[in-house]
Short mmCIF file of C-alpha atoms in Angstrom, two decimals:
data_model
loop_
_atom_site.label_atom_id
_atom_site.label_comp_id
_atom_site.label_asym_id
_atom_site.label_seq_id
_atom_site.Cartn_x
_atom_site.Cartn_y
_atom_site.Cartn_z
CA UNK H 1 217.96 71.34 215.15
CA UNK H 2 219.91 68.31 217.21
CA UNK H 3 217.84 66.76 219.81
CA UNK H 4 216.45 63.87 221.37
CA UNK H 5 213.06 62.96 220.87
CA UNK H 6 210.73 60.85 223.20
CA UNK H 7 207.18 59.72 221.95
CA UNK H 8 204.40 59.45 222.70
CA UNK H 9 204.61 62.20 225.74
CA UNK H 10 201.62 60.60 227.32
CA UNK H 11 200.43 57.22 227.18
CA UNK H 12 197.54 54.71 228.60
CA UNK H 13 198.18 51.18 229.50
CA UNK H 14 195.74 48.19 230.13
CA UNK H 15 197.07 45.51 233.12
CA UNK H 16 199.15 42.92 231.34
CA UNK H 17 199.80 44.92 228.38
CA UNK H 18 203.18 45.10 226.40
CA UNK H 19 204.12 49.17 225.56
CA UNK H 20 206.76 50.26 223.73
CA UNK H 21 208.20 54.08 224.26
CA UNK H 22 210.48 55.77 221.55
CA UNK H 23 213.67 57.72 221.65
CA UNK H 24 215.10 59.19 218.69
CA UNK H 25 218.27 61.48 218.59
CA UNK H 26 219.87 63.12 216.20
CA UNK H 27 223.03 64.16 217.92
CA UNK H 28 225.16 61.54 216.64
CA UNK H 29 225.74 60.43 220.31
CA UNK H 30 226.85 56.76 221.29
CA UNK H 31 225.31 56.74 224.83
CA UNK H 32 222.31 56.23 225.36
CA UNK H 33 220.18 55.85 228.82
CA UNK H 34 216.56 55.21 230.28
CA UNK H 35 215.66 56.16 233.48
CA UNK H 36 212.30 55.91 235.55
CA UNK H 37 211.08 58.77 237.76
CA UNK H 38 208.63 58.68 240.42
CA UNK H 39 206.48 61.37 241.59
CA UNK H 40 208.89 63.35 244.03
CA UNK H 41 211.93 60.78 243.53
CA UNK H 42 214.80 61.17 241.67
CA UNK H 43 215.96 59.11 238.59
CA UNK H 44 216.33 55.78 238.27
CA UNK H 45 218.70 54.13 235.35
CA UNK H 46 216.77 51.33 233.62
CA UNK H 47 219.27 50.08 230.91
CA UNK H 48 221.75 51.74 228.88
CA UNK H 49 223.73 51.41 225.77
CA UNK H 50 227.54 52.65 224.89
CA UNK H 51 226.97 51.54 221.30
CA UNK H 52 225.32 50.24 218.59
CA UNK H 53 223.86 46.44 219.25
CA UNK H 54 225.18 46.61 223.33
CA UNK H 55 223.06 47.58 226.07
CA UNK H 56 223.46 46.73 229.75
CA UNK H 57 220.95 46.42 232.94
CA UNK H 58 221.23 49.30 235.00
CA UNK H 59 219.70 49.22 238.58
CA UNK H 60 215.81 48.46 237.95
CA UNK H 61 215.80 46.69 234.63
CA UNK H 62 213.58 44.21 235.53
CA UNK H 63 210.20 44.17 233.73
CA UNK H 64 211.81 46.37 230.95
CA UNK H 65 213.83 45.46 227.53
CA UNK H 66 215.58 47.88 225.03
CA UNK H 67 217.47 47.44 221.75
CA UNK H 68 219.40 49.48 220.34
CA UNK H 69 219.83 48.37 216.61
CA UNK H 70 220.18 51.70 215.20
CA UNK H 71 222.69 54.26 216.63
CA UNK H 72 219.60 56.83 216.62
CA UNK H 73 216.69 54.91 218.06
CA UNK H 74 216.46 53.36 221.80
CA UNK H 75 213.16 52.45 222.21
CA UNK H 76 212.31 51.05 225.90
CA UNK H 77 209.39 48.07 226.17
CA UNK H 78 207.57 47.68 229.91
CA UNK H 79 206.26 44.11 229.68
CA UNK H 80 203.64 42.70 231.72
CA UNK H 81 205.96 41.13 234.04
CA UNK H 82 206.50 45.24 234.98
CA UNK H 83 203.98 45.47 238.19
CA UNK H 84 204.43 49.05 238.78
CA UNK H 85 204.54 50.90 235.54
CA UNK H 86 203.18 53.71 236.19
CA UNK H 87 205.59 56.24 236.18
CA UNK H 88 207.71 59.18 234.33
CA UNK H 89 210.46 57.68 231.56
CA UNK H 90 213.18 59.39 230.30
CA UNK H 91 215.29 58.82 227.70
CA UNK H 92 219.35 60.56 227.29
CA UNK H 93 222.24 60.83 225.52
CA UNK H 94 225.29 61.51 225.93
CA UNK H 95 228.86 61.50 223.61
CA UNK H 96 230.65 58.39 224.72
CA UNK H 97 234.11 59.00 224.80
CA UNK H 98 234.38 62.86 225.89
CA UNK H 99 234.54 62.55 229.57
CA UNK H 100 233.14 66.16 230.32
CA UNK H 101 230.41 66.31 228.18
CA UNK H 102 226.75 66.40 229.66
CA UNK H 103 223.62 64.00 229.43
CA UNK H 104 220.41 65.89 226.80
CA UNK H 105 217.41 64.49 228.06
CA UNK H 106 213.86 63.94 226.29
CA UNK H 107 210.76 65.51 227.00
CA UNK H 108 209.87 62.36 228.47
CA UNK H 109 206.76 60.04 228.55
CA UNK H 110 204.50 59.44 231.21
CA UNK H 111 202.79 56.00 231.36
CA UNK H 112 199.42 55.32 233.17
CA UNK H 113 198.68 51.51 233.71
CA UNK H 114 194.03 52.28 233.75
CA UNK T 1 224.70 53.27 250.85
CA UNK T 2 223.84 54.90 247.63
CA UNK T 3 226.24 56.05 245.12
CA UNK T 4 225.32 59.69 245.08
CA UNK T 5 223.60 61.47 248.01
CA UNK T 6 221.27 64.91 248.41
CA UNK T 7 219.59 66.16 251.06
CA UNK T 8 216.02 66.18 249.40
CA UNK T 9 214.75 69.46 250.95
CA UNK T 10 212.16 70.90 250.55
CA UNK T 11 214.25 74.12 251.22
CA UNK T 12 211.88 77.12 251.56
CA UNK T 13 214.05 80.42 251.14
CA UNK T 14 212.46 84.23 250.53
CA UNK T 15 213.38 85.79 247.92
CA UNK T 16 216.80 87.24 247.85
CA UNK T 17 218.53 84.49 250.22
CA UNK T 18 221.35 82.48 249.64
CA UNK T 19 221.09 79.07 249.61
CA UNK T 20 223.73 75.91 249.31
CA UNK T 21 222.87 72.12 248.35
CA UNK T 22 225.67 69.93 248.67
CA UNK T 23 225.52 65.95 247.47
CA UNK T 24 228.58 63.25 248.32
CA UNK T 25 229.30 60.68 246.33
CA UNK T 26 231.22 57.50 247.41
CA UNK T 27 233.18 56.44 244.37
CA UNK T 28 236.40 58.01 244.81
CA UNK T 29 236.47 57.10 241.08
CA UNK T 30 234.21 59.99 239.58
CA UNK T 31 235.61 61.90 237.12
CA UNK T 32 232.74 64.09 235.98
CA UNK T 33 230.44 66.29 237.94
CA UNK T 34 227.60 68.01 237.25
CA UNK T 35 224.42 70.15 238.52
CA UNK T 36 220.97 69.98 236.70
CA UNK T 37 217.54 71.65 237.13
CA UNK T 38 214.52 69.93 236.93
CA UNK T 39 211.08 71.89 236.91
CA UNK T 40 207.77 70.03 237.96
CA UNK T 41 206.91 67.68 235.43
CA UNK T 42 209.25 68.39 232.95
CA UNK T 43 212.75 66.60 231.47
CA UNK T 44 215.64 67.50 233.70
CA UNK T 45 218.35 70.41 232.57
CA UNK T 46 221.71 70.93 232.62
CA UNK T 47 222.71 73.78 234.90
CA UNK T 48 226.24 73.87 234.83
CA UNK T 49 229.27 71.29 234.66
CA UNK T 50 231.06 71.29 238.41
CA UNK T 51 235.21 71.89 237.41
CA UNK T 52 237.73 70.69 239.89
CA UNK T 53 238.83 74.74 240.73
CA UNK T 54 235.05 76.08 240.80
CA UNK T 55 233.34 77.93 239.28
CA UNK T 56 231.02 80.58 238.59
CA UNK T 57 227.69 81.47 236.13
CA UNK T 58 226.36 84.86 237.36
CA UNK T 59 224.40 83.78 240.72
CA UNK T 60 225.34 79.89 240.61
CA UNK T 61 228.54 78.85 241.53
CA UNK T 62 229.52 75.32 241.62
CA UNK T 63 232.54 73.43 243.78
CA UNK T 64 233.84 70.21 244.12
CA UNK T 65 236.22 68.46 246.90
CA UNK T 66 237.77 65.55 246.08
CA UNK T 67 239.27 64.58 249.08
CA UNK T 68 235.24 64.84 251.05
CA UNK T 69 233.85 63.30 247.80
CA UNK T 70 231.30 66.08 247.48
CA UNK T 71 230.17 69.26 244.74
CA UNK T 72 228.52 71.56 245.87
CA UNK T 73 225.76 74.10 244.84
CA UNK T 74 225.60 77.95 245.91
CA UNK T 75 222.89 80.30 244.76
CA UNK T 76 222.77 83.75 245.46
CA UNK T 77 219.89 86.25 245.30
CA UNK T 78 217.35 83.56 244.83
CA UNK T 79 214.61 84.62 242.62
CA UNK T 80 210.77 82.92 242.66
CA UNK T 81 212.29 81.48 239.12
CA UNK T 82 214.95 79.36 240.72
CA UNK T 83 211.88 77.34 242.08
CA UNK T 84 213.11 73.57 240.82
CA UNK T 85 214.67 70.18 242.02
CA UNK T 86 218.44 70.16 241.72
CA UNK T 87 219.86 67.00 240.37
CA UNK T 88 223.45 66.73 241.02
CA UNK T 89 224.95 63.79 238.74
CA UNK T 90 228.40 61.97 238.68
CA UNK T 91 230.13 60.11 235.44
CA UNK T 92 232.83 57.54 236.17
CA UNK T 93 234.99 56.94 232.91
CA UNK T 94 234.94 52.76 233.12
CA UNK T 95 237.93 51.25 231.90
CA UNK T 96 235.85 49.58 229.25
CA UNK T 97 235.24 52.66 227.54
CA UNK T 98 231.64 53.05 229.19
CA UNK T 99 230.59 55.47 231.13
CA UNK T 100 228.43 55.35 234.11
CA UNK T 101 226.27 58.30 234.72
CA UNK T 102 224.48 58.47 238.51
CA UNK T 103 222.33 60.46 239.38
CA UNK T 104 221.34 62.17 242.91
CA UNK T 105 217.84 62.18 243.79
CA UNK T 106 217.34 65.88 243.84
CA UNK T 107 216.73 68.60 246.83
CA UNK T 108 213.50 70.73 246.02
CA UNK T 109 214.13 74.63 246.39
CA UNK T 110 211.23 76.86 247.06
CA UNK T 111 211.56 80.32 247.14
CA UNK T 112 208.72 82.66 248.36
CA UNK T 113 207.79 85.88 247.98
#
């Protein structure tokens, strides 16, 4: 079955900590997104990518860095210099060039900074 | 001002009401429009794609007006299910072949028994 795939769904941070989150899909979509969601907030765009080996800052992309080497894979790092990590991530996709066509989201991960 | 715009409830409704969201956006650019559900906790949904004459999936029906820059969401008969956030989300076709995809921030619905 096509789908996007976040991992882990639930993961523990220590202060000052680097963490990488994963995001597979298997769609054979070019766009790619990460947004941040606070509890009762809506989403916020991190970065996202258009294709393979570009990726651009979207509105809170400090803190954070993505690649995007592989047209599949978009995994998301929260650095240290991230002071408020804590908080639900979510990874999308969507097909690049078809203007009407809809965002498939993750599951999701949900980092704790302990 | 922020690029797309909802009124972020909660909206408490009984069961069996009607109830309407709207959200505005100000980019007179948008091209794409689109409603999605989001349950507590969980990865937001697609609901349905907002098309420029309306339309209409059994209880939902979606609008958009270009010249107010806003969709809009109507739900009939609410049922305890429909309990959810609504995203409403815009796509602007760039001229650089990327698209930028905005999202609102989501109005809570609650309907009670």
């Amino acid at each position: 079955d096509g789908g996007i795939t976040q991992s882990p769904k639930y993961l523990f941070r220590k202060e000052g900590q680097n963490v990488t989150l994963s995001c597979e899909q298997n769609l054979n979509h070019d766009a790619m997104y990460w947004y941040r969601q606070d509890p009762g907030q809506g989403l916020r765009l991190i970065y996202y990518s258009q294709i393979v080996n570009d990726f651009q800052k979207g509105d809170i992309a400090e803190g954070y860095s993505v690649s995007r080497e592989k047209k599949e894979s978009f995994p998301l790092t929260v650095t240290s210099a991230q002071k408020n990590p804590t908080a639900f991530y979510l990874c999308a996709s969507s097909a690049r060039t078809v203007i009407n066509t809809e965002a498939f989201f993750g599951q999701g991960t949900r980092l704790t900074v302990v | 001002r922020k690029e797309v715009e909802q009124d972020p409830g909660p909206f408490n409704v009984p069961e069996g009401a009607t109830v309407a969201f709207n959200c505005t956006y100000s980019n007179s650019a948008s091209q794409s429009f689109f409603w999605y559900r989001q349950d507590c906790r969980k990865e937001p949904k697609l609901l349905m794609s907002v098309y420029s004459s309306g339309n209409e999936d059994g209880r939902f029906t979606a609008q958009l007006n270009r010249a107010s820059q806003y969709i809009s969401l109507l739900i009939r008969d609410s049922k305890l299910s429909d309990s959810a956030t609504y995203l409403c989300v815009v796509i602007q076709f760039m001229d650089t072949g990327r698209r930028a995809l905005t999202f609102g921030s989501g109005t809570r619905l609650q309907v009670q028994p």
